[in-house]
Amino acid sequence: MKKKFTVYCLLFAFVAFLFTSCDSNRIFEKNIDIPDYSWDVKNKLTFDVNIDDTTSLHNLYVNVRHASQYPYANLYLFIVIKFPNGKLAKDTLECVFSDQNGKWKGEGMGDIWDNQILWKPNVKFPLKGKYAFEYEQAMRTEQVPFIMDVGLRVEKAKKKSK
């Protein structure tokens, strides 16, 4: 079963690479693999993002890939942002993966489901420099099974037409 996941992951990574390599709005995107597809509460994921543009608006997304065997309809995250000046901001995010009937909402390929959750739309970064985003699973259990990888995407917000 794990071999099947690996094959799907490699295939999906290749297809995702093809579709995202021409993405001009993307400022940053990185996904971190979860060991053994079980996210331990002690395993905090950190994403370091260098921001040079403090005038444009940005959208922040949380990416989550999970297996169809994932036992919950959602995933709660604690997110800490460390600003270039050392100040911290904390947030809690609920990532909803299925509707009321249990149907997965993400993009699926076999047993794998990809979710890109808009976390913060139209953000203007106040400072230039390195921002650190730290994710911690907040599901009230030590291990969250069938989470394959988790990521952060920062993109320029599309300008609204008048």
PDB file of C-alpha atoms in Angstrom:
ATOM      1  CA  MET A   1       0.000   0.000   0.000  1.00  0.00           C
ATOM      2  CA  LYS A   2       2.863   2.382   0.804  1.00  0.00           C
ATOM      3  CA  LYS A   3       4.458   1.583  -2.569  1.00  0.00           C
ATOM      4  CA  LYS A   4       1.216   2.600  -4.273  1.00  0.00           C
ATOM      5  CA  PHE A   5       1.289   5.932  -2.384  1.00  0.00           C
ATOM      6  CA  THR A   6       4.890   6.505  -3.464  1.00  0.00           C
ATOM      7  CA  VAL A   7       4.080   5.870  -7.123  1.00  0.00           C
ATOM      8  CA  TYR A   8       1.097   8.237  -6.932  1.00  0.00           C
ATOM      9  CA  CYS A   9       3.214  10.867  -5.168  1.00  0.00           C
ATOM     10  CA  LEU A  10       5.928  10.740  -7.817  1.00  0.00           C
ATOM     11  CA  LEU A  11       3.401  10.898 -10.625  1.00  0.00           C
ATOM     12  CA  PHE A  12       1.573  13.786  -8.995  1.00  0.00           C
ATOM     13  CA  ALA A  13       4.826  15.663  -8.294  1.00  0.00           C
ATOM     14  CA  PHE A  14       5.789  15.398 -11.965  1.00  0.00           C
ATOM     15  CA  VAL A  15       2.380  16.631 -13.148  1.00  0.00           C
ATOM     16  CA  ALA A  16       2.357  19.412 -10.547  1.00  0.00           C
ATOM     17  CA  PHE A  17       5.817  20.494 -11.677  1.00  0.00           C
ATOM     18  CA  LEU A  18       4.631  20.751 -15.272  1.00  0.00           C
ATOM     19  CA  PHE A  19       1.647  22.892 -14.302  1.00  0.00           C
ATOM     20  CA  THR A  20       3.407  25.145 -11.800  1.00  0.00           C
ATOM     21  CA  SER A  21       6.666  25.810 -13.629  1.00  0.00           C
ATOM     22  CA  CYS A  22       5.010  28.633 -15.616  1.00  0.00           C
ATOM     23  CA  ASP A  23       3.230  30.210 -12.636  1.00  0.00           C
ATOM     24  CA  SER A  24       4.140  33.927 -12.780  1.00  0.00           C
ATOM     25  CA  ASN A  25       2.096  34.899  -9.684  1.00  0.00           C
ATOM     26  CA  ARG A  26       3.952  32.504  -7.370  1.00  0.00           C
ATOM     27  CA  ILE A  27       6.429  34.144  -5.007  1.00  0.00           C
ATOM     28  CA  PHE A  28       7.090  31.027  -2.912  1.00  0.00           C
ATOM     29  CA  GLU A  29       5.797  27.452  -2.749  1.00  0.00           C
ATOM     30  CA  LYS A  30       7.202  24.557  -0.798  1.00  0.00           C
ATOM     31  CA  ASN A  31       5.709  21.315   0.480  1.00  0.00           C
ATOM     32  CA  ILE A  32       7.285  19.205   3.213  1.00  0.00           C
ATOM     33  CA  ASP A  33       6.844  15.418   3.285  1.00  0.00           C
ATOM     34  CA  ILE A  34       5.365  13.959   6.469  1.00  0.00           C
ATOM     35  CA  PRO A  35       7.389  10.909   7.596  1.00  0.00           C
ATOM     36  CA  ASP A  36       5.430   7.651   7.356  1.00  0.00           C
ATOM     37  CA  TYR A  37       2.318   9.705   6.483  1.00  0.00           C
ATOM     38  CA  SER A  38       1.668  10.330  10.167  1.00  0.00           C
ATOM     39  CA  TRP A  39       2.007  13.896  11.429  1.00  0.00           C
ATOM     40  CA  ASP A  40       3.351  13.893  14.971  1.00  0.00           C
ATOM     41  CA  VAL A  41       2.305  16.812  17.165  1.00  0.00           C
ATOM     42  CA  LYS A  42       6.008  17.456  17.916  1.00  0.00           C
ATOM     43  CA  ASN A  43       6.857  17.747  14.195  1.00  0.00           C
ATOM     44  CA  LYS A  44       6.590  21.482  13.524  1.00  0.00           C
ATOM     45  CA  LEU A  45       7.055  22.475   9.898  1.00  0.00           C
ATOM     46  CA  THR A  46       8.872  25.720   9.096  1.00  0.00           C
ATOM     47  CA  PHE A  47       8.859  27.682   5.852  1.00  0.00           C
ATOM     48  CA  ASP A  48      11.283  30.589   5.423  1.00  0.00           C
ATOM     49  CA  VAL A  49      10.122  33.143   2.871  1.00  0.00           C
ATOM     50  CA  ASN A  50      12.091  36.179   1.711  1.00  0.00           C
ATOM     51  CA  ILE A  51       9.826  39.106   0.927  1.00  0.00           C
ATOM     52  CA  ASP A  52      11.112  42.066  -1.075  1.00  0.00           C
ATOM     53  CA  ASP A  53       7.787  43.604  -2.140  1.00  0.00           C
ATOM     54  CA  THR A  54       5.963  45.543   0.583  1.00  0.00           C
ATOM     55  CA  THR A  55       3.577  47.362  -1.767  1.00  0.00           C
ATOM     56  CA  SER A  56       1.742  44.519  -3.542  1.00  0.00           C
ATOM     57  CA  LEU A  57      -1.056  42.395  -2.125  1.00  0.00           C
ATOM     58  CA  HIS A  58      -0.392  38.674  -1.638  1.00  0.00           C
ATOM     59  CA  ASN A  59      -2.518  35.572  -1.063  1.00  0.00           C
ATOM     60  CA  LEU A  60      -1.301  32.937   1.400  1.00  0.00           C
ATOM     61  CA  TYR A  61      -2.359  29.315   0.944  1.00  0.00           C
ATOM     62  CA  VAL A  62      -1.879  26.149   2.977  1.00  0.00           C
ATOM     63  CA  ASN A  63      -1.319  23.043   0.848  1.00  0.00           C
ATOM     64  CA  VAL A  64      -2.223  19.626   2.271  1.00  0.00           C
ATOM     65  CA  ARG A  65      -1.994  16.265   0.534  1.00  0.00           C
ATOM     66  CA  HIS A  66      -3.770  13.374   2.250  1.00  0.00           C
ATOM     67  CA  ALA A  67      -4.762   9.819   1.468  1.00  0.00           C
ATOM     68  CA  SER A  68      -8.405   8.854   0.992  1.00  0.00           C
ATOM     69  CA  GLN A  69      -8.126   6.851   4.232  1.00  0.00           C
ATOM     70  CA  TYR A  70      -7.755  10.115   6.217  1.00  0.00           C
ATOM     71  CA  PRO A  71     -10.222   9.605   9.093  1.00  0.00           C
ATOM     72  CA  TYR A  72     -11.384  13.211   9.594  1.00  0.00           C
ATOM     73  CA  ALA A  73     -13.292  15.817   7.597  1.00  0.00           C
ATOM     74  CA  ASN A  74     -10.819  18.561   8.492  1.00  0.00           C
ATOM     75  CA  LEU A  75      -7.400  19.412   9.889  1.00  0.00           C
ATOM     76  CA  TYR A  76      -6.693  22.116  12.455  1.00  0.00           C
ATOM     77  CA  LEU A  77      -3.379  23.960  12.383  1.00  0.00           C
ATOM     78  CA  PHE A  78      -1.638  26.384  14.695  1.00  0.00           C
ATOM     79  CA  ILE A  79       0.412  28.789  12.592  1.00  0.00           C
ATOM     80  CA  VAL A  80       3.066  31.158  13.943  1.00  0.00           C
ATOM     81  CA  ILE A  81       4.537  33.881  11.741  1.00  0.00           C
ATOM     82  CA  LYS A  82       7.884  35.338  12.743  1.00  0.00           C
ATOM     83  CA  PHE A  83       8.454  38.733  11.139  1.00  0.00           C
ATOM     84  CA  PRO A  84      11.898  40.006  10.059  1.00  0.00           C
ATOM     85  CA  ASN A  85      11.991  42.230  13.168  1.00  0.00           C
ATOM     86  CA  GLY A  86      11.418  39.233  15.477  1.00  0.00           C
ATOM     87  CA  LYS A  87       7.764  39.932  16.317  1.00  0.00           C
ATOM     88  CA  LEU A  88       5.332  37.009  16.264  1.00  0.00           C
ATOM     89  CA  ALA A  89       1.746  36.564  15.096  1.00  0.00           C
ATOM     90  CA  LYS A  90      -0.270  33.438  15.902  1.00  0.00           C
ATOM     91  CA  ASP A  91      -3.265  32.026  14.077  1.00  0.00           C
ATOM     92  CA  THR A  92      -5.466  28.923  14.044  1.00  0.00           C
ATOM     93  CA  LEU A  93      -6.726  27.549  10.743  1.00  0.00           C
ATOM     94  CA  GLU A  94      -9.314  24.881  10.007  1.00  0.00           C
ATOM     95  CA  CYS A  95      -8.629  23.114   6.717  1.00  0.00           C
ATOM     96  CA  VAL A  96     -11.915  21.558   5.580  1.00  0.00           C
ATOM     97  CA  PHE A  97     -11.370  18.492   3.392  1.00  0.00           C
ATOM     98  CA  SER A  98     -14.867  17.095   2.887  1.00  0.00           C
ATOM     99  CA  ASP A  99     -18.453  18.223   2.566  1.00  0.00           C
ATOM    100  CA  GLN A 100     -21.360  17.214   4.826  1.00  0.00           C
ATOM    101  CA  ASN A 101     -21.777  13.944   2.933  1.00  0.00           C
ATOM    102  CA  GLY A 102     -18.136  12.949   3.331  1.00  0.00           C
ATOM    103  CA  LYS A 103     -17.156  13.716  -0.284  1.00  0.00           C
ATOM    104  CA  TRP A 104     -13.574  14.953  -0.548  1.00  0.00           C
ATOM    105  CA  LYS A 105     -13.262  18.571  -1.733  1.00  0.00           C
ATOM    106  CA  GLY A 106      -9.688  18.572  -3.020  1.00  0.00           C
ATOM    107  CA  GLU A 107      -8.274  17.577  -6.351  1.00  0.00           C
ATOM    108  CA  GLY A 108      -8.017  13.802  -6.406  1.00  0.00           C
ATOM    109  CA  MET A 109      -5.932  11.239  -8.212  1.00  0.00           C
ATOM    110  CA  GLY A 110      -6.709   7.716  -7.075  1.00  0.00           C
ATOM    111  CA  ASP A 111      -6.240   7.541  -3.326  1.00  0.00           C
ATOM    112  CA  ILE A 112      -4.495  10.924  -3.041  1.00  0.00           C
ATOM    113  CA  TRP A 113      -6.230  14.262  -2.445  1.00  0.00           C
ATOM    114  CA  ASP A 114      -4.629  17.680  -2.766  1.00  0.00           C
ATOM    115  CA  ASN A 115      -6.089  20.688  -1.023  1.00  0.00           C
ATOM    116  CA  GLN A 116      -5.021  24.290  -1.419  1.00  0.00           C
ATOM    117  CA  ILE A 117      -6.741  26.307   1.290  1.00  0.00           C
ATOM    118  CA  LEU A 118      -6.807  30.088   1.030  1.00  0.00           C
ATOM    119  CA  TRP A 119      -5.585  31.139   4.466  1.00  0.00           C
ATOM    120  CA  LYS A 120      -5.017  34.894   4.135  1.00  0.00           C
ATOM    121  CA  PRO A 121      -6.174  36.817   1.058  1.00  0.00           C
ATOM    122  CA  ASN A 122      -4.840  40.239   0.049  1.00  0.00           C
ATOM    123  CA  VAL A 123      -2.019  40.476   2.587  1.00  0.00           C
ATOM    124  CA  LYS A 124       0.446  43.348   2.409  1.00  0.00           C
ATOM    125  CA  PHE A 125       3.748  42.453   4.064  1.00  0.00           C
ATOM    126  CA  PRO A 126       4.834  45.388   6.258  1.00  0.00           C
ATOM    127  CA  LEU A 127       8.596  44.687   6.207  1.00  0.00           C
ATOM    128  CA  LYS A 128      11.169  43.456   3.742  1.00  0.00           C
ATOM    129  CA  GLY A 129      13.153  40.427   4.817  1.00  0.00           C
ATOM    130  CA  LYS A 130      12.766  36.839   5.987  1.00  0.00           C
ATOM    131  CA  TYR A 131       9.421  35.665   7.352  1.00  0.00           C
ATOM    132  CA  ALA A 132       9.251  32.273   9.068  1.00  0.00           C
ATOM    133  CA  PHE A 133       5.930  30.396   8.983  1.00  0.00           C
ATOM    134  CA  GLU A 134       5.665  27.514  11.467  1.00  0.00           C
ATOM    135  CA  TYR A 135       2.860  24.933  11.244  1.00  0.00           C
ATOM    136  CA  GLU A 136       1.825  22.620  14.055  1.00  0.00           C
ATOM    137  CA  GLN A 137      -1.009  20.113  13.756  1.00  0.00           C
ATOM    138  CA  ALA A 138      -3.701  20.891  16.334  1.00  0.00           C
ATOM    139  CA  MET A 139      -5.962  17.850  16.170  1.00  0.00           C
ATOM    140  CA  ARG A 140      -5.928  16.858  19.871  1.00  0.00           C
ATOM    141  CA  THR A 141      -4.107  13.638  19.056  1.00  0.00           C
ATOM    142  CA  GLU A 142      -0.403  12.830  19.054  1.00  0.00           C
ATOM    143  CA  GLN A 143      -0.425  11.411  15.515  1.00  0.00           C
ATOM    144  CA  VAL A 144      -2.596  12.462  12.588  1.00  0.00           C
ATOM    145  CA  PRO A 145      -2.581   9.583  10.077  1.00  0.00           C
ATOM    146  CA  PHE A 146      -2.599   9.684   6.273  1.00  0.00           C
ATOM    147  CA  ILE A 147      -1.234  13.225   5.904  1.00  0.00           C
ATOM    148  CA  MET A 148       1.356  12.953   3.140  1.00  0.00           C
ATOM    149  CA  ASP A 149       2.747  16.468   2.881  1.00  0.00           C
ATOM    150  CA  VAL A 150       1.955  20.001   3.953  1.00  0.00           C
ATOM    151  CA  GLY A 151       3.037  23.253   2.382  1.00  0.00           C
ATOM    152  CA  LEU A 152       2.857  27.000   2.019  1.00  0.00           C
ATOM    153  CA  ARG A 153       2.176  29.018  -1.110  1.00  0.00           C
ATOM    154  CA  VAL A 154       2.633  32.793  -1.355  1.00  0.00           C
ATOM    155  CA  GLU A 155       1.435  34.421  -4.550  1.00  0.00           C
ATOM    156  CA  LYS A 156       0.771  37.920  -5.809  1.00  0.00           C
ATOM    157  CA  ALA A 157      -2.947  38.656  -5.584  1.00  0.00           C
ATOM    158  CA  LYS A 158      -4.565  39.228  -8.931  1.00  0.00           C
ATOM    159  CA  LYS A 159      -5.610  42.800  -9.492  1.00  0.00           C
ATOM    160  CA  LYS A 160      -9.336  43.326  -9.452  1.00  0.00           C
ATOM    161  CA  SER A 161     -10.799  44.713 -12.654  1.00  0.00           C
ATOM    162  CA  LYS A 162     -13.030  47.754 -12.285  1.00  0.00           C
TER     163      LYS A 162
END
